[in-house]
Amino acid sequence: MVQKAVSEMINGVVRIKWWKYRYVVLAALVVNVVLVNHFFFDSSFTEFIRPPPPPGSEAALGQTPAPPPNGAIPPNPSLASASAALSLNDYDFNGPYIGWPLARACNDTKWQPGLVFICDNNSGGIGNIRNFILTCIRYGIEAGASGIIMPRIQRRSEENLANIFTTGFQPFGYFFDEKHFTDSMGEFCPQMKIYNDTDHFPNAEKKKEAREFYPKDLNIDTDGCDGRGVNRHLDLFRTKFDAWAVKYENLPSVERPLTLRFKWATFFEWPIMRDGPEFAATFGDLLRIRKDIQELAAYTITEMAKFAGQEADITKSPPKYLGVHLRTESDALGFWPNFKTQSEGYMKQAEVHKLKHAYIASGNATEGHRFGEIAAKNVGLNVTSKVDLLKGDKLKQLTDLSWDQQALVDFLVLSKSTQFTGCSFSSFAMNIAIKRHLMTDGIFSRAWKSPSDPFSTLVGRFESWYGDWMFMYECMWP
């Protein structure tokens, strides 16, 4: 009897026309999958059917990145996927400080108590000085230096610009924002303490000094490479450094500290992309231009807007203008592109981008005015400079600054130009071009490719990697 009932029930089920209910059944299955995926795998249906976007893409913006294994989590995780830290379309020269890539590097390091780096054997203008200091700090992190002396800046002669060693050291604040530097290092790399002088750390009176240290000297030879080029295979730097410390009895300790000062011209050696694009793009932001010079540069841009017949409003976008760096001062080297090569290249950029107003930066006023006259006659380009734009108290504020400090105003104004063009051999021009690339492409951007991108063009020779100094592009932090 029971068997007959079961048989009838099965036959009844089979006779049901299931195709009529196919949509109901399909919907039930989908709901089942979604519920199981959500409650058991903690992910949404859209994530289930679509793979995650690649890091740094527009689709990834706003997503919280997975925490790195070393604990270097940014205070605001959204900054880790920021599209761009800077912009060409405002008067902000800095943008938010993104420190988690620095924290990651510092958390990866084995630190050596008693090892103190001195990063003051520098010279030149802002392009060189920035890389002197940043390169020294990056080597210091790799070596595990638990301390650093607040960097100082070598001031050049005002009478002879080529004489870069005569007037002694200036404090860090001569160029940079000291509070930003100390706060950022303290928050994101607290393992490396900052001391004001060489007698301010524990047991300084017992210290041993290592002078004229040069990282490449840790190698047996250059192995056929040009000595000016980048430091290759830095994976072995720490191993060789530790062996050097043992060999020459330079092992640091709290009881007997070791100070280490670099040889001059150790500044374009560390390939910045070695640490990842996010570190390459953010590390240089430790060195922000001091605030009063930033304010003077912003004011100069508003005056540039008036010169170009455009709206002068710092709450809106900067005016449209060509930024020009004419590098023909007395300290320019003889094999660099001459006035004719540079000026023709710069006028070509004005024509290509249909710009009728230009801001020129040049330490040679005579050559600057000469370029302005030629450009006005040949391509109808109206050229001006900071000295022409500023009046009264603002002009006095400018002229009270040293030659290199005045160049900081140019550095900032040129960084916000619609198009920038400069001399291919100049670290000043290279630094601006690379920084502008970061402004437009974000912290995960690829390396800038010389001689140009859509926003900047360098003029000069690009025939020899070493003779034309193109190795510097690999080793310059924006």
CSV table of C-alpha atoms in Angstrom, one decimal:
chain,number,residue,atom,x,y,z
A,1,MET,CA,0.0,0.0,0.0
A,2,VAL,CA,2.8,2.4,1.0
A,3,GLN,CA,4.8,1.4,-2.1
A,4,LYS,CA,1.8,2.2,-4.3
A,5,ALA,CA,1.3,5.6,-2.7
A,6,VAL,CA,5.0,6.5,-3.2
A,7,SER,CA,4.8,5.3,-6.8
A,8,GLU,CA,1.8,7.5,-7.5
A,9,MET,CA,3.5,10.5,-5.9
A,10,ILE,CA,6.6,10.1,-8.1
A,11,ASN,CA,4.4,9.7,-11.2
A,12,GLY,CA,2.6,12.9,-10.2
A,13,VAL,CA,5.9,14.8,-9.9
A,14,VAL,CA,7.0,13.6,-13.2
A,15,ARG,CA,3.8,14.6,-14.9
A,16,ILE,CA,4.2,18.3,-13.8
A,17,LYS,CA,5.1,20.5,-16.7
A,18,TRP,CA,8.4,21.9,-15.2
A,19,TRP,CA,9.2,24.1,-18.2
A,20,LYS,CA,6.3,26.4,-17.1
A,21,TYR,CA,8.2,27.1,-13.9
A,22,ARG,CA,11.7,27.4,-15.2
A,23,TYR,CA,12.0,31.1,-14.4
A,24,VAL,CA,10.9,30.6,-10.8
A,25,VAL,CA,13.4,27.7,-10.4
A,26,LEU,CA,16.2,29.8,-11.9
A,27,ALA,CA,15.5,32.7,-9.7
A,28,ALA,CA,15.5,30.5,-6.6
A,29,LEU,CA,18.9,29.1,-7.6
A,30,VAL,CA,20.4,32.6,-8.1
A,31,VAL,CA,19.1,33.7,-4.7
A,32,ASN,CA,20.6,30.6,-3.2
A,33,VAL,CA,24.0,31.3,-4.7
A,34,VAL,CA,24.0,35.0,-3.6
A,35,LEU,CA,23.1,34.1,0.0
A,36,VAL,CA,25.7,31.4,0.3
A,37,ASN,CA,28.4,33.6,-1.2
A,38,HIS,CA,27.5,36.5,1.1
A,39,PHE,CA,27.2,34.7,4.4
A,40,PHE,CA,29.9,32.1,3.9
A,41,PHE,CA,32.5,33.9,1.8
A,42,ASP,CA,31.8,37.5,2.8
A,43,SER,CA,31.7,39.0,-0.7
A,44,SER,CA,29.0,40.6,-2.9
A,45,PHE,CA,27.4,39.1,-6.0
A,46,THR,CA,29.1,41.7,-8.2
A,47,GLU,CA,32.5,40.7,-6.8
A,48,PHE,CA,31.5,37.1,-7.4
A,49,ILE,CA,30.8,37.6,-11.1
A,50,ARG,CA,33.4,40.2,-11.9
A,51,PRO,CA,37.1,40.1,-11.1
A,52,PRO,CA,38.6,43.0,-9.0
A,53,PRO,CA,40.1,45.9,-11.0
A,54,PRO,CA,43.9,46.2,-11.3
A,55,PRO,CA,45.5,48.3,-8.5
A,56,GLY,CA,45.7,52.0,-9.4
A,57,SER,CA,43.1,51.9,-12.1
A,58,GLU,CA,40.1,54.3,-12.0
A,59,ALA,CA,37.8,51.4,-11.2
A,60,ALA,CA,39.9,50.7,-8.1
A,61,LEU,CA,39.6,54.2,-6.7
A,62,GLY,CA,37.9,54.3,-3.3
A,63,GLN,CA,38.6,50.7,-2.5
A,64,THR,CA,40.4,49.9,0.7
A,65,PRO,CA,43.7,48.2,-0.2
A,66,ALA,CA,44.6,44.9,1.4
A,67,PRO,CA,46.8,45.5,4.5
A,68,PRO,CA,50.4,44.9,3.7
A,69,PRO,CA,52.1,42.1,5.6
A,70,ASN,CA,54.5,44.5,7.4
A,71,GLY,CA,51.8,46.6,8.9
A,72,ALA,CA,52.5,49.8,6.9
A,73,ILE,CA,48.8,50.7,6.7
A,74,PRO,CA,48.1,54.3,5.7
A,75,PRO,CA,46.2,56.4,8.3
A,76,ASN,CA,43.6,57.1,5.6
A,77,PRO,CA,43.4,53.9,3.5
A,78,SER,CA,41.8,55.8,0.6
A,79,LEU,CA,45.1,57.7,0.1
A,80,ALA,CA,46.7,54.4,-0.9
A,81,SER,CA,44.7,54.3,-4.1
A,82,ALA,CA,44.6,58.0,-4.8
A,83,SER,CA,44.6,58.8,-8.5
A,84,ALA,CA,46.8,61.8,-8.2
A,85,ALA,CA,48.5,63.4,-5.2
A,86,LEU,CA,48.9,66.7,-7.0
A,87,SER,CA,47.1,68.6,-9.8
A,88,LEU,CA,48.0,71.1,-12.5
A,89,ASN,CA,44.6,72.7,-12.1
A,90,ASP,CA,44.9,74.4,-8.7
A,91,TYR,CA,47.3,76.5,-6.6
A,92,ASP,CA,48.2,73.8,-4.2
A,93,PHE,CA,51.9,72.8,-4.6
A,94,ASN,CA,51.7,69.9,-2.2
A,95,GLY,CA,48.5,67.9,-2.1
A,96,PRO,CA,48.0,65.3,0.8
A,97,TYR,CA,51.1,63.8,2.2
A,98,ILE,CA,51.1,60.0,1.5
A,99,GLY,CA,53.5,58.3,4.0
A,100,TRP,CA,52.5,54.7,4.0
A,101,PRO,CA,55.1,53.7,1.3
A,102,LEU,CA,57.9,55.2,3.5
A,103,ALA,CA,56.5,53.4,6.5
A,104,ARG,CA,56.6,50.1,4.5
A,105,ALA,CA,60.3,50.7,3.7
A,106,CYS,CA,61.2,51.5,7.3
A,107,ASN,CA,59.2,48.5,8.7
A,108,ASP,CA,61.2,46.3,6.3
A,109,THR,CA,64.6,47.4,7.7
A,110,LYS,CA,66.7,45.9,10.4
A,111,TRP,CA,67.9,48.9,12.4
A,112,GLN,CA,71.3,49.5,13.9
A,113,PRO,CA,71.4,51.4,17.2
A,114,GLY,CA,74.2,54.0,17.2
A,115,LEU,CA,74.4,54.4,13.4
A,116,VAL,CA,73.9,58.1,12.5
A,117,PHE,CA,73.9,59.4,8.9
A,118,ILE,CA,75.0,63.0,8.1
A,119,CYS,CA,73.3,64.3,4.9
A,120,ASP,CA,74.9,67.7,4.3
A,121,ASN,CA,77.6,67.1,1.7
A,122,ASN,CA,75.5,68.8,-1.0
A,123,SER,CA,75.7,71.8,-3.3
A,124,GLY,CA,73.9,73.5,-6.2
A,125,GLY,CA,70.3,74.4,-6.8
A,126,ILE,CA,67.0,72.8,-5.8
A,127,GLY,CA,67.2,69.9,-8.2
A,128,ASN,CA,70.6,68.8,-6.9
A,129,ILE,CA,70.0,69.6,-3.2
A,130,ARG,CA,66.8,67.6,-3.1
A,131,ASN,CA,68.4,64.5,-4.5
A,132,PHE,CA,71.5,64.8,-2.3
A,133,ILE,CA,69.3,64.7,0.8
A,134,LEU,CA,66.8,62.1,-0.4
A,135,THR,CA,69.5,59.8,-1.7
A,136,CYS,CA,71.3,60.0,1.6
A,137,ILE,CA,68.1,59.3,3.6
A,138,ARG,CA,67.3,56.3,1.4
A,139,TYR,CA,70.7,54.8,1.8
A,140,GLY,CA,70.3,55.5,5.6
A,141,ILE,CA,67.1,53.5,5.7
A,142,GLU,CA,68.7,50.6,3.8
A,143,ALA,CA,71.7,50.7,6.2
A,144,GLY,CA,69.5,50.7,9.2
A,145,ALA,CA,70.7,54.1,10.5
A,146,SER,CA,68.8,54.7,13.7
A,147,GLY,CA,69.6,58.4,13.5
A,148,ILE,CA,70.1,61.3,11.1
A,149,ILE,CA,71.5,64.8,11.6
A,150,MET,CA,69.0,67.4,10.4
A,151,PRO,CA,70.2,68.1,6.9
A,152,ARG,CA,71.9,71.4,6.1
A,153,ILE,CA,72.3,73.1,2.8
A,154,GLN,CA,75.5,74.4,1.2
A,155,ARG,CA,75.0,77.9,0.0
A,156,ARG,CA,76.7,79.0,-3.3
A,157,SER,CA,78.5,82.3,-3.9
A,158,GLU,CA,76.2,85.1,-5.0
A,159,GLU,CA,79.1,86.8,-6.9
A,160,ASN,CA,80.2,83.6,-8.8
A,161,LEU,CA,77.4,81.2,-9.3
A,162,ALA,CA,79.8,78.4,-10.4
A,163,ASN,CA,81.4,78.6,-7.0
A,164,ILE,CA,79.2,76.3,-4.9
A,165,PHE,CA,81.3,75.7,-1.8
A,166,THR,CA,82.3,79.1,-0.4
A,167,THR,CA,79.7,80.5,1.9
A,168,GLY,CA,79.1,77.7,4.4
A,169,PHE,CA,76.1,75.8,5.5
A,170,GLN,CA,72.5,77.1,5.9
A,171,PRO,CA,69.8,75.4,8.0
A,172,PHE,CA,67.3,73.0,6.6
A,173,GLY,CA,64.7,75.8,6.6
A,174,TYR,CA,66.8,77.7,4.0
A,175,PHE,CA,64.9,75.8,1.4
A,176,PHE,CA,62.4,73.4,3.0
A,177,ASP,CA,59.5,73.1,5.5
A,178,GLU,CA,61.3,71.8,8.6
A,179,LYS,CA,58.1,71.0,10.5
A,180,HIS,CA,56.6,68.9,7.7
A,181,PHE,CA,59.9,67.0,7.4
A,182,THR,CA,60.2,66.2,11.1
A,183,ASP,CA,56.5,65.4,11.5
A,184,SER,CA,56.4,63.1,8.5
A,185,MET,CA,59.6,61.2,9.5
A,186,GLY,CA,58.3,61.0,13.1
A,187,GLU,CA,55.0,59.5,12.0
A,188,PHE,CA,56.1,57.2,9.2
A,189,CYS,CA,59.7,56.3,10.0
A,190,PRO,CA,60.1,56.8,13.8
A,191,GLN,CA,62.9,54.3,13.8
A,192,MET,CA,65.2,57.0,12.4
A,193,LYS,CA,65.5,59.7,15.0
A,194,ILE,CA,66.4,63.3,13.8
A,195,TYR,CA,69.1,65.1,15.8
A,196,ASN,CA,69.9,68.8,15.5
A,197,ASP,CA,73.7,68.3,15.5
A,198,THR,CA,76.5,65.7,15.8
A,199,ASP,CA,76.7,66.1,19.6
A,200,HIS,CA,73.0,65.7,20.3
A,201,PHE,CA,72.6,61.9,20.3
A,202,PRO,CA,73.5,59.5,23.2
A,203,ASN,CA,77.2,59.0,23.8
A,204,ALA,CA,78.2,61.4,21.1
A,205,GLU,CA,81.4,62.2,22.8
A,206,LYS,CA,82.5,58.6,22.1
A,207,LYS,CA,81.5,58.5,18.5
A,208,LYS,CA,83.7,57.3,15.6
A,209,GLU,CA,83.5,59.2,12.3
A,210,ALA,CA,83.4,57.7,8.8
A,211,ARG,CA,83.9,60.5,6.3
A,212,GLU,CA,83.8,60.5,2.5
A,213,PHE,CA,81.8,57.3,2.4
A,214,TYR,CA,80.8,56.3,-1.1
A,215,PRO,CA,78.4,53.3,-1.6
A,216,LYS,CA,79.9,52.2,-4.9
A,217,ASP,CA,83.3,51.7,-3.2
A,218,LEU,CA,81.8,48.7,-1.5
A,219,ASN,CA,82.1,46.9,-4.9
A,220,ILE,CA,85.4,45.4,-6.1
A,221,ASP,CA,85.3,47.6,-9.3
A,222,THR,CA,82.7,49.1,-11.6
A,223,ASP,CA,82.6,46.0,-13.7
A,224,GLY,CA,82.6,47.9,-16.9
A,225,CYS,CA,79.9,50.4,-15.9
A,226,ASP,CA,80.3,54.2,-16.1
A,227,GLY,CA,81.1,55.5,-12.6
A,228,ARG,CA,78.5,58.3,-12.9
A,229,GLY,CA,75.6,55.9,-13.4
A,230,VAL,CA,73.1,54.3,-11.1
A,231,ASN,CA,74.2,51.9,-8.3
A,232,ARG,CA,73.3,48.5,-9.6
A,233,HIS,CA,72.0,45.5,-7.6
A,234,LEU,CA,71.3,47.4,-4.4
A,235,ASP,CA,70.0,44.1,-2.9
A,236,LEU,CA,73.5,43.5,-1.7
A,237,PHE,CA,74.2,47.0,-0.4
A,238,ARG,CA,73.2,46.1,3.2
A,239,THR,CA,75.2,42.9,3.2
A,240,LYS,CA,78.3,44.7,1.9
A,241,PHE,CA,77.8,47.6,4.2
A,242,ASP,CA,77.7,45.3,7.3
A,243,ALA,CA,80.8,43.6,6.0
A,244,TRP,CA,82.5,46.9,5.6
A,245,ALA,CA,81.6,47.9,9.2
A,246,VAL,CA,83.2,44.7,10.5
A,247,LYS,CA,86.3,44.9,8.3
A,248,TYR,CA,87.2,48.5,9.3
A,249,GLU,CA,86.0,48.2,12.9
A,250,ASN,CA,83.1,50.5,12.3
A,251,LEU,CA,80.4,48.5,14.0
A,252,PRO,CA,78.0,51.0,15.6
A,253,SER,CA,76.5,50.6,19.1
A,254,VAL,CA,74.7,52.9,21.5
A,255,GLU,CA,77.9,52.9,23.6
A,256,ARG,CA,80.1,53.8,20.7
A,257,PRO,CA,78.1,55.5,17.9
A,258,LEU,CA,79.3,55.8,14.3
A,259,THR,CA,78.5,58.9,12.2
A,260,LEU,CA,78.7,58.4,8.4
A,261,ARG,CA,79.1,61.3,6.0
A,262,PHE,CA,78.8,60.8,2.3
A,263,LYS,CA,81.3,61.8,-0.3
A,264,TRP,CA,80.3,64.8,-2.4
A,265,ALA,CA,78.2,64.1,-5.5
A,266,THR,CA,76.4,61.0,-4.2
A,267,PHE,CA,73.0,62.1,-5.5
A,268,PHE,CA,71.9,60.4,-8.7
A,269,GLU,CA,72.5,56.8,-7.8
A,270,TRP,CA,69.5,55.1,-6.3
A,271,PRO,CA,67.0,53.9,-9.1
A,272,ILE,CA,63.8,55.3,-7.7
A,273,MET,CA,61.5,52.7,-9.2
A,274,ARG,CA,63.3,50.0,-7.3
A,275,ASP,CA,61.0,50.6,-4.3
A,276,GLY,CA,57.9,50.6,-6.4
A,277,PRO,CA,56.1,53.5,-8.1
A,278,GLU,CA,54.2,54.5,-5.0
A,279,PHE,CA,57.4,55.0,-3.1
A,280,ALA,CA,59.1,56.8,-6.0
A,281,ALA,CA,56.1,59.2,-6.3
A,282,THR,CA,55.8,60.1,-2.6
A,283,PHE,CA,59.3,59.9,-1.0
A,284,GLY,CA,60.4,63.3,-2.4
A,285,ASP,CA,57.4,65.0,-0.7
A,286,LEU,CA,59.3,64.8,2.5
A,287,LEU,CA,61.1,67.9,1.2
A,288,ARG,CA,58.4,70.6,0.7
A,289,ILE,CA,59.4,74.1,-0.2
A,290,ARG,CA,59.0,76.4,2.8
A,291,LYS,CA,55.6,78.0,3.2
A,292,ASP,CA,56.5,81.7,2.7
A,293,ILE,CA,58.0,80.9,-0.7
A,294,GLN,CA,55.0,78.8,-1.6
A,295,GLU,CA,52.8,81.9,-0.8
A,296,LEU,CA,55.0,84.2,-2.9
A,297,ALA,CA,54.8,81.7,-5.8
A,298,ALA,CA,51.0,81.5,-5.6
A,299,TYR,CA,50.9,85.3,-5.7
A,300,THR,CA,53.2,85.4,-8.7
A,301,ILE,CA,50.8,83.1,-10.6
A,302,THR,CA,47.9,85.4,-9.9
A,303,GLU,CA,50.0,88.2,-11.4
A,304,MET,CA,50.8,86.0,-14.3
A,305,ALA,CA,47.0,85.6,-14.8
A,306,LYS,CA,46.6,89.4,-15.0
A,307,PHE,CA,49.5,89.6,-17.5
A,308,ALA,CA,47.8,87.0,-19.7
A,309,GLY,CA,44.4,88.8,-19.4
A,310,GLN,CA,42.8,86.0,-17.4
A,311,GLU,CA,41.1,85.6,-14.1
A,312,ALA,CA,43.3,86.0,-11.1
A,313,ASP,CA,41.6,83.8,-8.5
A,314,ILE,CA,43.5,81.2,-6.4
A,315,THR,CA,40.2,79.3,-5.8
A,316,LYS,CA,40.1,78.4,-9.5
A,317,SER,CA,42.5,77.0,-12.0
A,318,PRO,CA,45.8,78.8,-12.8
A,319,PRO,CA,46.0,80.8,-16.0
A,320,LYS,CA,47.1,79.3,-19.4
A,321,TYR,CA,50.8,79.9,-20.0
A,322,LEU,CA,54.0,78.3,-21.2
A,323,GLY,CA,56.6,77.7,-18.5
A,324,VAL,CA,60.2,78.2,-19.8
A,325,HIS,CA,63.5,77.4,-18.1
A,326,LEU,CA,66.3,79.1,-20.0
A,327,ARG,CA,69.6,77.6,-18.7
A,328,THR,CA,72.4,79.9,-19.9
A,329,GLU,CA,73.7,81.3,-16.6
A,330,SER,CA,77.5,81.7,-16.0
A,331,ASP,CA,77.6,78.3,-14.3
A,332,ALA,CA,76.1,76.5,-17.3
A,333,LEU,CA,78.6,74.0,-18.8
A,334,GLY,CA,80.0,74.5,-22.3
A,335,PHE,CA,78.5,71.3,-23.8
A,336,TRP,CA,75.0,72.1,-22.8
A,337,PRO,CA,72.5,73.3,-25.5
A,338,ASN,CA,73.3,76.9,-26.2
A,339,PHE,CA,70.9,79.9,-26.3
A,340,LYS,CA,69.9,79.3,-30.0
A,341,THR,CA,69.1,75.6,-29.4
A,342,GLN,CA,67.1,76.3,-26.3
A,343,SER,CA,65.2,79.3,-27.6
A,344,GLU,CA,64.2,77.7,-30.9
A,345,GLY,CA,63.0,74.6,-29.0
A,346,TYR,CA,60.9,76.7,-26.6
A,347,MET,CA,59.3,78.8,-29.3
A,348,LYS,CA,58.3,75.6,-31.1
A,349,GLN,CA,56.5,74.5,-28.0
A,350,ALA,CA,54.6,77.8,-27.8
A,351,GLU,CA,53.5,77.2,-31.4
A,352,VAL,CA,52.6,73.6,-31.0
A,353,HIS,CA,50.4,74.3,-27.9
A,354,LYS,CA,49.0,77.6,-29.2
A,355,LEU,CA,50.1,79.6,-26.1
A,356,LYS,CA,50.6,83.3,-26.4
A,357,HIS,CA,52.0,84.1,-22.9
A,358,ALA,CA,55.1,82.6,-21.2
A,359,TYR,CA,56.7,82.8,-17.8
A,360,ILE,CA,60.5,82.5,-18.1
A,361,ALA,CA,62.9,81.4,-15.4
A,362,SER,CA,66.5,82.4,-16.0
A,363,GLY,CA,69.3,83.6,-13.7
A,364,ASN,CA,70.6,85.6,-16.6
A,365,ALA,CA,68.4,88.6,-17.0
A,366,THR,CA,70.0,89.8,-20.2
A,367,GLU,CA,69.4,86.4,-21.9
A,368,GLY,CA,65.9,86.3,-20.6
A,369,HIS,CA,65.0,89.6,-22.1
A,370,ARG,CA,66.7,88.6,-25.3
A,371,PHE,CA,64.6,85.5,-25.5
A,372,GLY,CA,61.5,87.7,-24.9
A,373,GLU,CA,62.3,90.0,-27.8
A,374,ILE,CA,63.0,87.1,-30.2
A,375,ALA,CA,59.9,85.2,-29.1
A,376,ALA,CA,57.6,88.2,-29.5
A,377,LYS,CA,58.9,88.9,-33.0
A,378,ASN,CA,59.0,85.3,-34.3
A,379,VAL,CA,55.9,83.7,-32.8
A,380,GLY,CA,54.0,86.5,-31.0
A,381,LEU,CA,54.8,85.1,-27.6
A,382,ASN,CA,54.5,87.6,-24.7
A,383,VAL,CA,57.2,86.7,-22.1
A,384,THR,CA,57.5,87.9,-18.5
A,385,SER,CA,59.3,86.8,-15.3
A,386,LYS,CA,58.9,87.0,-11.5
A,387,VAL,CA,60.9,90.2,-11.4
A,388,ASP,CA,58.6,91.9,-14.0
A,389,LEU,CA,55.4,90.6,-12.3
A,390,LEU,CA,56.1,91.5,-8.7
A,391,LYS,CA,55.9,95.0,-7.4
A,392,GLY,CA,56.4,96.9,-4.1
A,393,ASP,CA,56.6,94.7,-1.0
A,394,LYS,CA,56.3,91.5,-2.9
A,395,LEU,CA,59.3,92.4,-5.1
A,396,LYS,CA,61.3,93.3,-2.0
A,397,GLN,CA,60.3,90.0,-0.4
A,398,LEU,CA,61.7,88.3,-3.5
A,399,THR,CA,65.0,90.3,-3.8
A,400,ASP,CA,65.7,89.7,-0.1
A,401,LEU,CA,66.1,86.1,-0.9
A,402,SER,CA,69.3,84.5,-2.2
A,403,TRP,CA,69.8,83.5,-5.8
A,404,ASP,CA,68.9,79.9,-5.2
A,405,GLN,CA,66.0,80.8,-2.9
A,406,GLN,CA,64.5,83.0,-5.7
A,407,ALA,CA,64.8,80.0,-8.0
A,408,LEU,CA,62.4,78.2,-5.7
A,409,VAL,CA,59.7,80.6,-6.7
A,410,ASP,CA,60.4,79.8,-10.4
A,411,PHE,CA,60.4,76.1,-9.5
A,412,LEU,CA,56.9,76.3,-8.2
A,413,VAL,CA,55.4,78.7,-10.8
A,414,LEU,CA,56.8,76.5,-13.6
A,415,SER,CA,55.4,73.4,-12.0
A,416,LYS,CA,51.9,74.8,-12.5
A,417,SER,CA,52.3,76.0,-16.1
A,418,THR,CA,50.0,74.7,-18.8
A,419,GLN,CA,53.0,73.5,-20.7
A,420,PHE,CA,56.6,73.3,-19.4
A,421,THR,CA,59.8,73.3,-21.4
A,422,GLY,CA,63.4,73.4,-20.3
A,423,CYS,CA,67.0,72.4,-20.8
A,424,SER,CA,67.7,68.6,-21.0
A,425,PHE,CA,70.9,68.8,-18.9
A,426,SER,CA,69.4,70.7,-16.0
A,427,SER,CA,68.4,68.8,-12.8
A,428,PHE,CA,66.1,71.8,-12.1
A,429,ALA,CA,64.2,71.2,-15.4
A,430,MET,CA,64.2,67.4,-15.1
A,431,ASN,CA,62.8,67.6,-11.6
A,432,ILE,CA,59.9,69.9,-12.7
A,433,ALA,CA,59.1,67.6,-15.7
A,434,ILE,CA,59.0,64.5,-13.5
A,435,LYS,CA,57.0,66.2,-10.8
A,436,ARG,CA,54.4,67.4,-13.4
A,437,HIS,CA,54.1,63.8,-14.6
A,438,LEU,CA,53.2,62.8,-11.1
A,439,MET,CA,50.7,65.6,-10.9
A,440,THR,CA,48.8,64.2,-13.9
A,441,ASP,CA,49.3,60.5,-13.5
A,442,GLY,CA,49.1,59.7,-9.8
A,443,ILE,CA,51.2,57.8,-7.3
A,444,PHE,CA,51.1,54.5,-9.2
A,445,SER,CA,52.3,56.1,-12.4
A,446,ARG,CA,55.0,54.7,-14.6
A,447,ALA,CA,58.4,56.5,-14.9
A,448,TRP,CA,58.5,59.7,-17.0
A,449,LYS,CA,59.9,59.1,-20.5
A,450,SER,CA,62.3,61.7,-21.9
A,451,PRO,CA,62.2,64.0,-23.7
A,452,SER,CA,58.5,64.7,-23.3
A,453,ASP,CA,55.1,63.8,-22.2
A,454,PRO,CA,51.8,65.6,-22.9
A,455,PHE,CA,52.7,68.3,-20.3
A,456,SER,CA,56.4,68.9,-20.4
A,457,THR,CA,59.2,68.9,-23.1
A,458,LEU,CA,62.9,69.1,-22.5
A,459,VAL,CA,65.2,70.5,-25.2
A,460,GLY,CA,68.7,69.3,-25.9
A,461,ARG,CA,70.7,66.2,-26.8
A,462,PHE,CA,69.5,62.7,-26.1
A,463,GLU,CA,72.2,60.7,-27.9
A,464,SER,CA,74.4,59.4,-25.1
A,465,TRP,CA,73.1,57.8,-21.9
A,466,TYR,CA,76.1,59.0,-19.8
A,467,GLY,CA,77.4,61.9,-21.9
A,468,ASP,CA,73.9,63.5,-22.0
A,469,TRP,CA,73.3,62.6,-18.3
A,470,MET,CA,70.1,60.7,-19.0
A,471,PHE,CA,70.9,58.3,-16.2
A,472,MET,CA,69.7,61.0,-13.9
A,473,TYR,CA,66.1,60.4,-14.9
A,474,GLU,CA,66.2,56.9,-13.3
A,475,CYS,CA,67.4,58.4,-10.0
A,476,MET,CA,65.4,61.6,-9.4
A,477,TRP,CA,62.6,61.6,-6.9
A,478,PRO,CA,59.8,64.0,-7.9
